[in-house]
Amino acid sequence: MIFLGASGIHGVGVFTDAPIPKSACPDLWHPDDLVFVPRAEGAGPQYARFCVETVAGYWCPRDFRRMSLGWYLNHSEAASLVSKGEEYLAARDILPGEELTLDYATLDPDVDNRSTAQSAQVQIHTGATTDEKRNPPIVSGILFGRA
């Protein structure tokens, strides 16, 4: 099982209670949790602080109130996971109890996501517009790990 816990790196982190073999793809994301916001529409500091920046825009959680475990991965230059497109694979064998980490600099070759994300990776988004509060985005299914 993959779960959230107190991190020695920063705030909250993602951990495993079972071994994860090298090249395995841990279940970190609900398929409906990722949304792309073009740069022109991504106004405001919350996008730079909470989303993965690319040259064209931002990859963001569909609903900041219910986020998949992958959004809680902390940065490490000696990361246990590597980004391969939209999947994160184990860079090496990962032991039970170990924190899963990712090198934020590898998320997009043209943008360094380390500077803005490191200081805000566990904060909760509270700046929803009035319309978002009345009509929140719908996210279905289980968001935290496997059923």
PDB file of C-alpha atoms in Angstrom:
ATOM      1  CA  MET A   1       0.000   0.000   0.000  1.00  0.00           C
ATOM      2  CA  ILE A   2       1.109   3.547  -0.703  1.00  0.00           C
ATOM      3  CA  PHE A   3       0.179   6.158   1.893  1.00  0.00           C
ATOM      4  CA  LEU A   4       0.839   9.690   3.171  1.00  0.00           C
ATOM      5  CA  GLY A   5       3.018  10.284   6.214  1.00  0.00           C
ATOM      6  CA  ALA A   6       5.247  12.799   7.960  1.00  0.00           C
ATOM      7  CA  SER A   7       8.298  13.455   5.799  1.00  0.00           C
ATOM      8  CA  GLY A   8      11.855  14.058   6.920  1.00  0.00           C
ATOM      9  CA  ILE A   9      12.294  16.060   3.705  1.00  0.00           C
ATOM     10  CA  HIS A  10       9.350  18.458   3.902  1.00  0.00           C
ATOM     11  CA  GLY A  11       5.939  18.300   5.600  1.00  0.00           C
ATOM     12  CA  VAL A  12       3.948  15.397   4.164  1.00  0.00           C
ATOM     13  CA  GLY A  13       5.379  12.729   1.892  1.00  0.00           C
ATOM     14  CA  VAL A  14       4.406   9.529   0.086  1.00  0.00           C
ATOM     15  CA  PHE A  15       5.543   6.195   1.550  1.00  0.00           C
ATOM     16  CA  THR A  16       5.226   2.491   0.797  1.00  0.00           C
ATOM     17  CA  ASP A  17       4.691  -0.404   3.200  1.00  0.00           C
ATOM     18  CA  ALA A  18       5.650  -3.004   0.576  1.00  0.00           C
ATOM     19  CA  PRO A  19       8.717  -3.402  -1.642  1.00  0.00           C
ATOM     20  CA  ILE A  20       8.560  -1.726  -5.055  1.00  0.00           C
ATOM     21  CA  PRO A  21      10.893  -3.344  -7.597  1.00  0.00           C
ATOM     22  CA  LYS A  22      13.009  -1.276  -9.962  1.00  0.00           C
ATOM     23  CA  SER A  23      11.057  -0.140 -13.078  1.00  0.00           C
ATOM     24  CA  ALA A  24       7.665  -0.821 -11.425  1.00  0.00           C
ATOM     25  CA  CYS A  25       4.994   1.872 -11.775  1.00  0.00           C
ATOM     26  CA  PRO A  26       3.469   2.557  -8.326  1.00  0.00           C
ATOM     27  CA  ASP A  27      -0.211   3.487  -8.269  1.00  0.00           C
ATOM     28  CA  LEU A  28       0.018   7.207  -7.495  1.00  0.00           C
ATOM     29  CA  TRP A  29      -2.599   8.786  -9.753  1.00  0.00           C
ATOM     30  CA  HIS A  30      -6.313   8.557 -10.255  1.00  0.00           C
ATOM     31  CA  PRO A  31      -6.880   8.708 -14.032  1.00  0.00           C
ATOM     32  CA  ASP A  32      -9.258  11.675 -13.759  1.00  0.00           C
ATOM     33  CA  ASP A  33      -7.028  13.742 -11.453  1.00  0.00           C
ATOM     34  CA  LEU A  34      -4.817  15.439 -14.033  1.00  0.00           C
ATOM     35  CA  VAL A  35      -5.899  18.483 -16.039  1.00  0.00           C
ATOM     36  CA  PHE A  36      -3.853  20.711 -18.357  1.00  0.00           C
ATOM     37  CA  VAL A  37      -4.299  24.482 -18.027  1.00  0.00           C
ATOM     38  CA  PRO A  38      -2.803  26.569 -20.873  1.00  0.00           C
ATOM     39  CA  ARG A  39      -0.410  29.287 -19.731  1.00  0.00           C
ATOM     40  CA  ALA A  40      -2.809  32.046 -20.886  1.00  0.00           C
ATOM     41  CA  GLU A  41      -5.501  30.669 -18.534  1.00  0.00           C
ATOM     42  CA  GLY A  42      -3.151  29.837 -15.651  1.00  0.00           C
ATOM     43  CA  ALA A  43      -3.067  33.267 -14.065  1.00  0.00           C
ATOM     44  CA  GLY A  44      -2.205  33.564 -10.402  1.00  0.00           C
ATOM     45  CA  PRO A  45       0.531  32.330  -8.114  1.00  0.00           C
ATOM     46  CA  GLN A  46      -1.311  29.101  -7.196  1.00  0.00           C
ATOM     47  CA  TYR A  47      -0.456  27.620 -10.597  1.00  0.00           C
ATOM     48  CA  ALA A  48       3.275  28.135 -10.154  1.00  0.00           C
ATOM     49  CA  ARG A  49       3.121  26.960  -6.540  1.00  0.00           C
ATOM     50  CA  PHE A  50       0.918  23.880  -6.819  1.00  0.00           C
ATOM     51  CA  CYS A  51       1.106  22.613 -10.404  1.00  0.00           C
ATOM     52  CA  VAL A  52       3.782  21.182 -12.682  1.00  0.00           C
ATOM     53  CA  GLU A  53       4.871  23.929 -15.039  1.00  0.00           C
ATOM     54  CA  THR A  54       5.645  23.348 -18.718  1.00  0.00           C
ATOM     55  CA  VAL A  55       6.443  25.841 -21.468  1.00  0.00           C
ATOM     56  CA  ALA A  56       2.849  25.637 -22.730  1.00  0.00           C
ATOM     57  CA  GLY A  57       1.059  25.708 -19.368  1.00  0.00           C
ATOM     58  CA  TYR A  58       0.460  23.748 -16.163  1.00  0.00           C
ATOM     59  CA  TRP A  59      -0.504  20.184 -15.201  1.00  0.00           C
ATOM     60  CA  CYS A  60      -2.797  20.542 -12.186  1.00  0.00           C
ATOM     61  CA  PRO A  61      -5.065  18.499  -9.946  1.00  0.00           C
ATOM     62  CA  ARG A  62      -8.645  18.568 -11.216  1.00  0.00           C
ATOM     63  CA  ASP A  63      -9.868  19.250  -7.685  1.00  0.00           C
ATOM     64  CA  PHE A  64      -7.486  20.656  -5.071  1.00  0.00           C
ATOM     65  CA  ARG A  65      -9.728  19.269  -2.313  1.00  0.00           C
ATOM     66  CA  ARG A  66      -9.158  15.653  -3.441  1.00  0.00           C
ATOM     67  CA  MET A  67      -5.702  15.058  -4.793  1.00  0.00           C
ATOM     68  CA  SER A  68      -4.000  11.829  -5.800  1.00  0.00           C
ATOM     69  CA  LEU A  69      -0.985  10.689  -3.820  1.00  0.00           C
ATOM     70  CA  GLY A  70       1.368  11.683  -6.642  1.00  0.00           C
ATOM     71  CA  TRP A  71       0.818  15.375  -5.882  1.00  0.00           C
ATOM     72  CA  TYR A  72       2.489  14.840  -2.493  1.00  0.00           C
ATOM     73  CA  LEU A  73       5.814  13.527  -3.834  1.00  0.00           C
ATOM     74  CA  ASN A  74       8.708  15.489  -2.360  1.00  0.00           C
ATOM     75  CA  HIS A  75      11.748  16.594  -4.351  1.00  0.00           C
ATOM     76  CA  SER A  76      15.080  14.806  -4.097  1.00  0.00           C
ATOM     77  CA  GLU A  77      18.061  14.937  -6.402  1.00  0.00           C
ATOM     78  CA  ALA A  78      18.610  11.267  -5.428  1.00  0.00           C
ATOM     79  CA  ALA A  79      14.982  10.422  -6.253  1.00  0.00           C
ATOM     80  CA  SER A  80      13.500   6.956  -5.872  1.00  0.00           C
ATOM     81  CA  LEU A  81      11.188   7.547  -8.872  1.00  0.00           C
ATOM     82  CA  VAL A  82      11.845   8.781 -12.404  1.00  0.00           C
ATOM     83  CA  SER A  83       9.400  10.533 -14.680  1.00  0.00           C
ATOM     84  CA  LYS A  84       8.710   8.785 -17.990  1.00  0.00           C
ATOM     85  CA  GLY A  85       6.076  10.909 -19.665  1.00  0.00           C
ATOM     86  CA  GLU A  86       2.961  10.714 -17.523  1.00  0.00           C
ATOM     87  CA  GLU A  87       4.192   7.676 -15.555  1.00  0.00           C
ATOM     88  CA  TYR A  88       6.548   7.554 -12.614  1.00  0.00           C
ATOM     89  CA  LEU A  89       8.727   4.436 -12.421  1.00  0.00           C
ATOM     90  CA  ALA A  90      10.904   3.129  -9.592  1.00  0.00           C
ATOM     91  CA  ALA A  91      14.488   4.210 -10.326  1.00  0.00           C
ATOM     92  CA  ARG A  92      15.727   1.366  -8.099  1.00  0.00           C
ATOM     93  CA  ASP A  93      14.337  -1.175  -5.689  1.00  0.00           C
ATOM     94  CA  ILE A  94      12.390   0.718  -3.013  1.00  0.00           C
ATOM     95  CA  LEU A  95      12.120  -0.752   0.479  1.00  0.00           C
ATOM     96  CA  PRO A  96       9.051  -0.829   2.767  1.00  0.00           C
ATOM     97  CA  GLY A  97       8.828   2.339   4.873  1.00  0.00           C
ATOM     98  CA  GLU A  98      10.823   4.384   2.378  1.00  0.00           C
ATOM     99  CA  GLU A  99       9.596   7.769   1.154  1.00  0.00           C
ATOM    100  CA  LEU A 100       8.924   7.964  -2.583  1.00  0.00           C
ATOM    101  CA  THR A 101      10.591  11.019  -4.115  1.00  0.00           C
ATOM    102  CA  LEU A 102      10.994  12.638  -7.507  1.00  0.00           C
ATOM    103  CA  ASP A 103      13.558  15.043  -8.968  1.00  0.00           C
ATOM    104  CA  TYR A 104      11.359  18.016  -9.895  1.00  0.00           C
ATOM    105  CA  ALA A 105      13.970  19.209 -12.403  1.00  0.00           C
ATOM    106  CA  THR A 106      13.174  16.165 -14.592  1.00  0.00           C
ATOM    107  CA  LEU A 107       9.451  16.899 -15.006  1.00  0.00           C
ATOM    108  CA  ASP A 108       9.929  19.169 -18.022  1.00  0.00           C
ATOM    109  CA  PRO A 109      13.235  19.650 -19.856  1.00  0.00           C
ATOM    110  CA  ASP A 110      12.524  23.354 -20.474  1.00  0.00           C
ATOM    111  CA  VAL A 111      11.279  24.383 -17.002  1.00  0.00           C
ATOM    112  CA  ASP A 112      12.868  23.878 -13.573  1.00  0.00           C
ATOM    113  CA  ASN A 113       9.992  23.059 -11.214  1.00  0.00           C
ATOM    114  CA  ARG A 114      12.226  22.927  -8.123  1.00  0.00           C
ATOM    115  CA  SER A 115      12.235  26.611  -7.181  1.00  0.00           C
ATOM    116  CA  THR A 116       8.505  27.314  -6.860  1.00  0.00           C
ATOM    117  CA  ALA A 117       7.276  23.869  -5.854  1.00  0.00           C
ATOM    118  CA  GLN A 118       9.668  23.009  -3.037  1.00  0.00           C
ATOM    119  CA  SER A 119       8.427  25.701  -0.692  1.00  0.00           C
ATOM    120  CA  ALA A 120       4.752  24.988  -1.310  1.00  0.00           C
ATOM    121  CA  GLN A 121       4.432  21.277  -2.014  1.00  0.00           C
ATOM    122  CA  VAL A 122       2.223  20.448   0.979  1.00  0.00           C
ATOM    123  CA  GLN A 123       0.095  23.577   1.245  1.00  0.00           C
ATOM    124  CA  ILE A 124      -3.606  23.330   0.465  1.00  0.00           C
ATOM    125  CA  HIS A 125      -5.163  25.483  -2.248  1.00  0.00           C
ATOM    126  CA  THR A 126      -7.828  27.749  -0.742  1.00  0.00           C
ATOM    127  CA  GLY A 127      -8.143  30.384  -3.448  1.00  0.00           C
ATOM    128  CA  ALA A 128     -11.087  28.895  -5.328  1.00  0.00           C
ATOM    129  CA  THR A 129     -13.309  31.388  -7.096  1.00  0.00           C
ATOM    130  CA  THR A 130     -16.887  31.878  -5.946  1.00  0.00           C
ATOM    131  CA  ASP A 131     -18.075  29.874  -8.963  1.00  0.00           C
ATOM    132  CA  GLU A 132     -15.707  26.986  -8.110  1.00  0.00           C
ATOM    133  CA  LYS A 133     -17.067  26.912  -4.560  1.00  0.00           C
ATOM    134  CA  ARG A 134     -20.651  26.658  -5.859  1.00  0.00           C
ATOM    135  CA  ASN A 135     -19.839  24.226  -8.696  1.00  0.00           C
ATOM    136  CA  PRO A 136     -16.674  22.284  -7.823  1.00  0.00           C
ATOM    137  CA  PRO A 137     -15.121  20.121 -10.539  1.00  0.00           C
ATOM    138  CA  ILE A 138     -16.399  16.549 -10.367  1.00  0.00           C
ATOM    139  CA  VAL A 139     -13.867  13.836  -9.686  1.00  0.00           C
ATOM    140  CA  SER A 140     -15.108  10.277  -9.518  1.00  0.00           C
ATOM    141  CA  GLY A 141     -13.521   7.123  -8.149  1.00  0.00           C
ATOM    142  CA  ILE A 142     -10.954   6.415  -5.491  1.00  0.00           C
ATOM    143  CA  LEU A 143      -8.159   8.962  -5.375  1.00  0.00           C
ATOM    144  CA  PHE A 144      -5.782   7.540  -2.780  1.00  0.00           C
ATOM    145  CA  GLY A 145      -4.233   4.243  -3.825  1.00  0.00           C
ATOM    146  CA  ARG A 146      -5.921   1.081  -4.955  1.00  0.00           C
ATOM    147  CA  ALA A 147      -9.427   0.033  -3.979  1.00  0.00           C
TER     148      ALA A 147
END
